[in-house]
Short mmCIF file of C-alpha atoms and ligand atoms in Angstrom, two decimals:
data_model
loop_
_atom_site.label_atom_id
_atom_site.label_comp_id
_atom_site.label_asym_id
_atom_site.label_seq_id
_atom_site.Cartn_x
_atom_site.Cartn_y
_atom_site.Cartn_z
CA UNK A 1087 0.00 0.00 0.00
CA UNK A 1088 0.88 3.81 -1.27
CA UNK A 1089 4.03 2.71 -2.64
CA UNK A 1090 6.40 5.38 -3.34
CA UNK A 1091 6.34 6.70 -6.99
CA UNK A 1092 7.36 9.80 -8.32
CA UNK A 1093 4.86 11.89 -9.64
CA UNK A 1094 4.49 12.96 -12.99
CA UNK A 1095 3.96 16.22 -11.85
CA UNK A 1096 4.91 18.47 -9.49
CA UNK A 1097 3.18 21.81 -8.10
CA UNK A 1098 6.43 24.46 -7.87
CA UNK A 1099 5.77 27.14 -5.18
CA UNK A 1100 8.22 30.63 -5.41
CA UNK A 1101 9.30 31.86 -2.05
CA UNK A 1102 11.76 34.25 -3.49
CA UNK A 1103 10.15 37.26 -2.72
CA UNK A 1104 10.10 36.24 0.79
CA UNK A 1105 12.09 33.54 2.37
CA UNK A 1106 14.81 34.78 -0.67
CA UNK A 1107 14.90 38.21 0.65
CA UNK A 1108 14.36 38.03 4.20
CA UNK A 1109 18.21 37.66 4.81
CA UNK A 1110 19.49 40.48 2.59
CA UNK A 1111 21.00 43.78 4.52
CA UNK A 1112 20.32 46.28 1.81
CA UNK A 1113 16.60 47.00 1.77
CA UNK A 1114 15.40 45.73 -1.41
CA UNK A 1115 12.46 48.29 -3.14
CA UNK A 1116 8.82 47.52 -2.76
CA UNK A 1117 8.93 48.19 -6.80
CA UNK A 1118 11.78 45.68 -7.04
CA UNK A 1119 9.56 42.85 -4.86
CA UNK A 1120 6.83 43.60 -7.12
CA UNK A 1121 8.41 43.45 -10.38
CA UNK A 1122 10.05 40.18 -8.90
CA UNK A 1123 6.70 38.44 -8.18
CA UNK A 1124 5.51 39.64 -11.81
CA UNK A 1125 8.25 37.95 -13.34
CA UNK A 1126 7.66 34.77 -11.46
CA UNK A 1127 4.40 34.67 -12.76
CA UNK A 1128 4.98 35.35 -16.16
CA UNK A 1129 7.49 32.57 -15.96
CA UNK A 1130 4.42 30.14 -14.82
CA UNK A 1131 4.40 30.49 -10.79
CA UNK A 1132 0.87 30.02 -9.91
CA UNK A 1133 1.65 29.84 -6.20
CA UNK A 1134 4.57 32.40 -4.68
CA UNK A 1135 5.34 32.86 -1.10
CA UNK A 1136 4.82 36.77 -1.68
CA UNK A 1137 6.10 38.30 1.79
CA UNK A 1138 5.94 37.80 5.72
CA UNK A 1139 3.70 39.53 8.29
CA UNK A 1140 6.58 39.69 11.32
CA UNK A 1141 7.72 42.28 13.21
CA UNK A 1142 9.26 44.40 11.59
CA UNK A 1143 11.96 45.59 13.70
CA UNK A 1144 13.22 41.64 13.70
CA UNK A 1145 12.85 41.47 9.90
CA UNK A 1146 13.17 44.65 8.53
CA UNK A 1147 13.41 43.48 4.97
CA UNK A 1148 9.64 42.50 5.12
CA UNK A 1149 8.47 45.92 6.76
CA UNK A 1150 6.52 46.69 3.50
CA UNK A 1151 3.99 43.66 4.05
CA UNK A 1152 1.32 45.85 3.18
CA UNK A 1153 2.47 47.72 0.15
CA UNK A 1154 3.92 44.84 -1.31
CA UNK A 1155 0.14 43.28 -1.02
CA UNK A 1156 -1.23 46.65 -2.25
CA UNK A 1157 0.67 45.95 -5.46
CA UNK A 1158 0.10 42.63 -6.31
CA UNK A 1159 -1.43 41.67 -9.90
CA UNK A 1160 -4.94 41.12 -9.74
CA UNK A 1161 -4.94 37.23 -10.35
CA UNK A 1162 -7.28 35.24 -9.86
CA UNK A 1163 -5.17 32.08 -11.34
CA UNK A 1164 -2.48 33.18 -8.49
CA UNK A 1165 -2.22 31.66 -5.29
CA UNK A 1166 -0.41 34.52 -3.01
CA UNK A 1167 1.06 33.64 0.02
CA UNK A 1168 1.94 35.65 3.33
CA UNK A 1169 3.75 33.76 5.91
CA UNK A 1170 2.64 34.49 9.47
CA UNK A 1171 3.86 33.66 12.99
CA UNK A 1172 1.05 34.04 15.35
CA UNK A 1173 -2.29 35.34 14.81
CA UNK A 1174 -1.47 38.93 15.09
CA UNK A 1175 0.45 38.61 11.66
CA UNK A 1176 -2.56 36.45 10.44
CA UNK A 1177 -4.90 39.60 11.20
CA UNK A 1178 -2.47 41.93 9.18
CA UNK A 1179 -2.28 39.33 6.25
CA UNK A 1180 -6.19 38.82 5.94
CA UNK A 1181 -6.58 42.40 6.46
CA UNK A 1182 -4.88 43.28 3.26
CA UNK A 1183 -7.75 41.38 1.42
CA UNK A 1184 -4.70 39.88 -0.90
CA UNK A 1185 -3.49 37.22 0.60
CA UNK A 1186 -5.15 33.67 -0.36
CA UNK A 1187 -2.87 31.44 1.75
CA UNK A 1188 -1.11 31.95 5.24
CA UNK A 1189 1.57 30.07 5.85
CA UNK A 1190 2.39 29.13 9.41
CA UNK A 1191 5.60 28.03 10.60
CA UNK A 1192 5.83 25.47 13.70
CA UNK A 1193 9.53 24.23 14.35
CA UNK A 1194 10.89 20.84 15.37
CA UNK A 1195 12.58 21.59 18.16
CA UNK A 1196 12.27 23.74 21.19
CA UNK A 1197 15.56 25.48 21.32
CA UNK A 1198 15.11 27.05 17.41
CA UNK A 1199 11.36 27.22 17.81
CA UNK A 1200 12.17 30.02 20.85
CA UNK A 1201 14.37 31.59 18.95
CA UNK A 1202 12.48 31.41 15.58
CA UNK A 1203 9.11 32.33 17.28
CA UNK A 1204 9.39 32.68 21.41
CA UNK A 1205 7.67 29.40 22.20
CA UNK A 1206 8.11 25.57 22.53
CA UNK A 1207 7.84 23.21 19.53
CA UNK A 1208 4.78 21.80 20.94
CA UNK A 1209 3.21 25.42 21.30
CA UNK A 1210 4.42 26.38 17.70
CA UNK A 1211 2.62 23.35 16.60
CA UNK A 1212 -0.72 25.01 18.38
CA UNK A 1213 -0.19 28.22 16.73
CA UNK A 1214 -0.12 27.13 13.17
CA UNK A 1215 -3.41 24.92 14.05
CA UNK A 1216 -4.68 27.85 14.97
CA UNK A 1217 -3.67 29.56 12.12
CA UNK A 1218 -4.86 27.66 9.83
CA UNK A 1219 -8.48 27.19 11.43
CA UNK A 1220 -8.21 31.44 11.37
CA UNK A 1221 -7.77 31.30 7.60
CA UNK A 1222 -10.74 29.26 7.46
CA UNK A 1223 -13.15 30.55 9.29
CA UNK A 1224 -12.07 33.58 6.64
CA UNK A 1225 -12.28 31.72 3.39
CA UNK A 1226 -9.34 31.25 2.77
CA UNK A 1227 -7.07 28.77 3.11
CA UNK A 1228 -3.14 27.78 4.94
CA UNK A 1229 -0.44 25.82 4.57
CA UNK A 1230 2.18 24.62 7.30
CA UNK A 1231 5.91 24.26 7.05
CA UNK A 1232 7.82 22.24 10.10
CA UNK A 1233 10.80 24.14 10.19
CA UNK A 1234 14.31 22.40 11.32
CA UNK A 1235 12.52 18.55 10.10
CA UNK A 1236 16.07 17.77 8.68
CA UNK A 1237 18.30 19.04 11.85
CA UNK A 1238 18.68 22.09 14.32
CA UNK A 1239 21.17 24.61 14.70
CA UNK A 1240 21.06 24.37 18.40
CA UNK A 1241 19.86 20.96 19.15
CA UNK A 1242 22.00 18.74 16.39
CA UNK A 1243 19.84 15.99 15.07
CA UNK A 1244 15.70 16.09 15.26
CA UNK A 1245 13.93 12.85 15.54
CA UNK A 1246 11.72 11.57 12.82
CA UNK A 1247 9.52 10.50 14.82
CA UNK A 1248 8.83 13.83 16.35
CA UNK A 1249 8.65 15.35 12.90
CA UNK A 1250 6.09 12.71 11.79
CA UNK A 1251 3.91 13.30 14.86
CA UNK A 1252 3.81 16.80 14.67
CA UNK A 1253 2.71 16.10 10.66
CA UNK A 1254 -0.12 14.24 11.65
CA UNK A 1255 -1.30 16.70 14.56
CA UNK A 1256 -1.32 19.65 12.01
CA UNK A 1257 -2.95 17.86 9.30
CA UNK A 1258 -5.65 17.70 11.65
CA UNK A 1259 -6.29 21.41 11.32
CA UNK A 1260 -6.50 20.85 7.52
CA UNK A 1261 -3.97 22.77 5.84
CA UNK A 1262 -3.82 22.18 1.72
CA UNK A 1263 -0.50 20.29 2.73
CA UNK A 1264 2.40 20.38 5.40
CA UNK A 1265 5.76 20.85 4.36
CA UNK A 1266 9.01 19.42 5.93
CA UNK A 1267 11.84 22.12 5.65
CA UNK A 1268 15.68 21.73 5.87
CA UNK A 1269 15.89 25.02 7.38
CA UNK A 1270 19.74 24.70 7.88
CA UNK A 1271 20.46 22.91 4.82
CA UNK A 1272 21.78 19.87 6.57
CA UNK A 1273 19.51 17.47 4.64
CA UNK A 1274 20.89 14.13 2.81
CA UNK A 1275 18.79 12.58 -0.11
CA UNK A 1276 18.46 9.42 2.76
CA UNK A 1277 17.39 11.17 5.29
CA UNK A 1278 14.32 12.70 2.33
CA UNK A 1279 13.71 9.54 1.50
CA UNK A 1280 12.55 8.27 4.61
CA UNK A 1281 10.69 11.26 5.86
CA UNK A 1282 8.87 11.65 3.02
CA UNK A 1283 7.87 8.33 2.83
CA UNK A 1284 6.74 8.69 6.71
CA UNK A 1285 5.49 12.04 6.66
CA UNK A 1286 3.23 11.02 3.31
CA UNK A 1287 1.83 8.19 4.85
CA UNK A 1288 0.95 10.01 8.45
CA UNK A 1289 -1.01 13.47 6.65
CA UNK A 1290 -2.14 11.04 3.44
CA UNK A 1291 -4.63 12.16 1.53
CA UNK A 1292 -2.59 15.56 2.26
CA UNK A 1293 0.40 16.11 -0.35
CA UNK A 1294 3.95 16.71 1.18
CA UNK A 1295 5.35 19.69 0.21
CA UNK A 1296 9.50 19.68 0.43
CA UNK A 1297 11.70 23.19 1.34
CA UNK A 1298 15.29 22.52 1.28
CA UNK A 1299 18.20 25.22 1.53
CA UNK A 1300 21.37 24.54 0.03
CA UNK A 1301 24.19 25.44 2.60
CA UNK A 1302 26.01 22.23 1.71
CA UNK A 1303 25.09 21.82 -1.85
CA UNK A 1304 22.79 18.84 -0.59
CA UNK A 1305 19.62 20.54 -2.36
CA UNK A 1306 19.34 19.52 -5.53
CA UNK A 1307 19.45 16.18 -4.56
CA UNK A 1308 17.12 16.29 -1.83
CA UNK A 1309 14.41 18.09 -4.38
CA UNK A 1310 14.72 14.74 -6.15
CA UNK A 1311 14.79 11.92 -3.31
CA UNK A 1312 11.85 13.94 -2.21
CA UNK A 1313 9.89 13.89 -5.43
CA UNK A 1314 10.78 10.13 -6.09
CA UNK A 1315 9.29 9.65 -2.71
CA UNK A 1316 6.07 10.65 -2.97
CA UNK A 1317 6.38 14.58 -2.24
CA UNK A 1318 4.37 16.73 -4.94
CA UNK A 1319 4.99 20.74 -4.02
CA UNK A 1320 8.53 21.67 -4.30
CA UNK A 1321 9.82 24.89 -2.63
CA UNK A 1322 12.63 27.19 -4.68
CA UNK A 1323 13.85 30.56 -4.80
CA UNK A 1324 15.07 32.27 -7.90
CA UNK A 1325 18.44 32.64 -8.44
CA UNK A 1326 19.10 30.66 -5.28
CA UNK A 1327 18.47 33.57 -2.97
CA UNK A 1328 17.95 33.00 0.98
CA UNK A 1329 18.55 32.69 4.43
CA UNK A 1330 16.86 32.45 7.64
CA UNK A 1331 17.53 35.40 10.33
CA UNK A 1332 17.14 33.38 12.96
CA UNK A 1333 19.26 30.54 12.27
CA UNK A 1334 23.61 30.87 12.32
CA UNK A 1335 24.85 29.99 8.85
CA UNK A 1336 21.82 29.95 6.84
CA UNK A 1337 22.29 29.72 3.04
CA UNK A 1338 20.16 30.23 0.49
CA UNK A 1339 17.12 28.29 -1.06
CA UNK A 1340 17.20 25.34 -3.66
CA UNK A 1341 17.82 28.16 -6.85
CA UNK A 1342 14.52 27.58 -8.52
CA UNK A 1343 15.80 27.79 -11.89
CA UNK A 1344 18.10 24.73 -10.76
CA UNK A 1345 14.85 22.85 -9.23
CA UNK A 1346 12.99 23.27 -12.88
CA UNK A 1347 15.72 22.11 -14.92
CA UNK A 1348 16.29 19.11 -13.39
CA UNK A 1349 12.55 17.92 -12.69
CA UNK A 1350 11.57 18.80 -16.42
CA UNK A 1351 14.93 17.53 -17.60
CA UNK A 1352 14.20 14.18 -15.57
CA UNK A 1353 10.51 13.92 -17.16
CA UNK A 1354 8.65 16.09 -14.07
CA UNK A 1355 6.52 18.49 -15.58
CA UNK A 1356 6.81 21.78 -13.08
CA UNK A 1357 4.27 24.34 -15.07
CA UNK A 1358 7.24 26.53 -15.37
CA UNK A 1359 8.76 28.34 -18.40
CA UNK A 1360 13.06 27.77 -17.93
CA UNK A 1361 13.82 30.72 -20.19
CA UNK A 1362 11.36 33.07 -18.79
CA UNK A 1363 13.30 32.05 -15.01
CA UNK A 1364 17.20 32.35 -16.77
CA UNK A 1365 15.84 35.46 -17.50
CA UNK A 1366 14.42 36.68 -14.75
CA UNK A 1367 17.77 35.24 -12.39
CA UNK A 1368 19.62 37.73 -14.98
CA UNK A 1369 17.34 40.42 -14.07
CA UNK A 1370 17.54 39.81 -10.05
CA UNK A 1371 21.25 39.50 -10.35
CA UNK A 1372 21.28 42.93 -11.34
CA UNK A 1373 18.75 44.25 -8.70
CA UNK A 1374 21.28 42.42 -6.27
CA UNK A 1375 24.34 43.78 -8.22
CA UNK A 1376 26.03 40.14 -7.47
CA UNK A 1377 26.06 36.91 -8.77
CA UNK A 1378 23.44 35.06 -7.39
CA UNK A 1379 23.82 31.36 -6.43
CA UNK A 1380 22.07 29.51 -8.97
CA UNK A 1381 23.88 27.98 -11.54
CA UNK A 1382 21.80 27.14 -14.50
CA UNK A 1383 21.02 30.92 -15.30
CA UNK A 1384 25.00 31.13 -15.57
CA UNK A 1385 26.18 27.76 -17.99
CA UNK A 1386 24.97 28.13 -21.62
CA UNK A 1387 21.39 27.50 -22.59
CA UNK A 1388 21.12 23.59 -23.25
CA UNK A 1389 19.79 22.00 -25.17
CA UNK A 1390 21.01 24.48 -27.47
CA UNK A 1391 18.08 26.68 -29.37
CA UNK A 1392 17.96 27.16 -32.83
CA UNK A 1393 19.39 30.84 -33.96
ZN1 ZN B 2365 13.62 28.65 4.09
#
């Protein structure tokens, strides 16, 4: 029963705008963010992780929550996402009438979950519940990320088992799916296999949605343990952009571009449009006046087009 298979398909979520940018020093425009977000969706994103309602003197990157929502394309083939971390930033997202999706964040492990958030693991776990019943009761709807499932930058290794249990508790509250994410990038396409397999099996009929960061060029390779497993929504940022504030040594997301050529190279169809994202990695490149991470926007178009 529900052996693992990849899919044929997988549902690609952008979190540049937010998880991407989070980390950067140098305020990054509202215009920028916007033209950004535009430029994910003309490349195909139907779902993007569009900016975070936290406070903004502990993220000041995501300060302009509300004029970045104020300028979003009106889409209604868009799913827009604001993350949240308690229901104070669930008010401000649902206030802005923009948002379609909160995302709540509950961590594996107490000692990143206080630092992350100011509570227990167990009591992050209750808040995105609660979250997600909040976006409900508003029409809309959540999803749920378990942040550290691959290992802790305080605590060292996180037990499966925990991870799994906390899966099942919040697909009680019915999210659209609950995502495991390497926050730290310690991940190893093993270690995927397994927890995708468990966590898929403990939230089924909810998909598993996979967030990996690269800090030790494990991501690529987790994206595909994870998708031969079973997971179906795959978290990337363009260019390879990212960072967490509240966890030392952070490094950037799986670079979307990467994610897409790989998947639809490997017979994955992702929705997404590879030139439109090469392009686009160009663009933010320049917006970040540095190279950016990702490394299919930078090796010559293959296979070659026809001039
Ligand atoms: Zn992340």
């Amino acid at each position: 029963m529900n052996t693992p298979r990849p899919s044929a398909a997988i549902e690609f979520v952008e979190v540049g705008p937010r998880d991407g940018l989070q980390n950067e020093k140098a305020l990054i425009a509202t215009a920028d963010k916007l033209a950004l977000i535009e430029r994910a969706i003309a490349a195909g994103a139907r779902r993007i992780e569009v900016t975070s309602f936290v406070n903004p003197k502990k993220v000041p990157q995501m300060a302009d929550a509300e004029d970045v929502c104020a300028g979003l394309p009106q889409r209604d083939d868009v799913t827009y996402i604001g993350l949240v971390m308690n229901l104070r930033g669930a008010e401000r997202a649902l206030a802005t009438g923009r948002i379609n999706q909160l995302g709540a964040v509950c961590v594996a492990t107490d000692r990143f979950a206080m630092a992350n958030q100011g509570q227990t693991s167990d009591e992050s776990v209750e808040a995105a519940k609660a979250i997600v019943a909040l976006a409900k009761a508003h029409g809309r709807t959540a999803q749920v990320t378990i942040g550290a499932s691959f290992g802790c930058p305080f605590e060292g290794e996180v037990s499966e088992d925990r991870v799994v249990a906390m899966a099942a508790r919040l697909a009680e509250a019915g999210p659209v799916e609950v995502a495991i994410a390497d926050t730290i990038g310690v991940g190893n396409p093993a270690h995927v296999t397994r927890l995708v397999e468990r966590v898929r099996q403990a939230i089924n009929p909810l998909p598993v949605r996979v967030h990996f960061h690269n800090t030790r060029n494990t991501g690529l390779a987790n994206v595909w343990a994870a998708v031969a497993a079973g997971a179906t929504v795959v978290d990337g940022a363009l260019g390879g952009l990212g960072g967490c504030p509240f966890a030392p040594g952070a490094a950037g997301n799986v670079p979307s571009e990467d994610v897409v050529y790989m998947l639809e190279r490997g017979g994955i169809a992702t929705g997404m449009d590879l030139a439109k994202m090469i392009e686009a990695s160009h663009w933010l490149a320049g917006v970040m006046e540095r190279k950016l991470p990702g490394m299919v926007a930078q090796a010559p178009v293959f296979p070659k087009v026809a001039d």
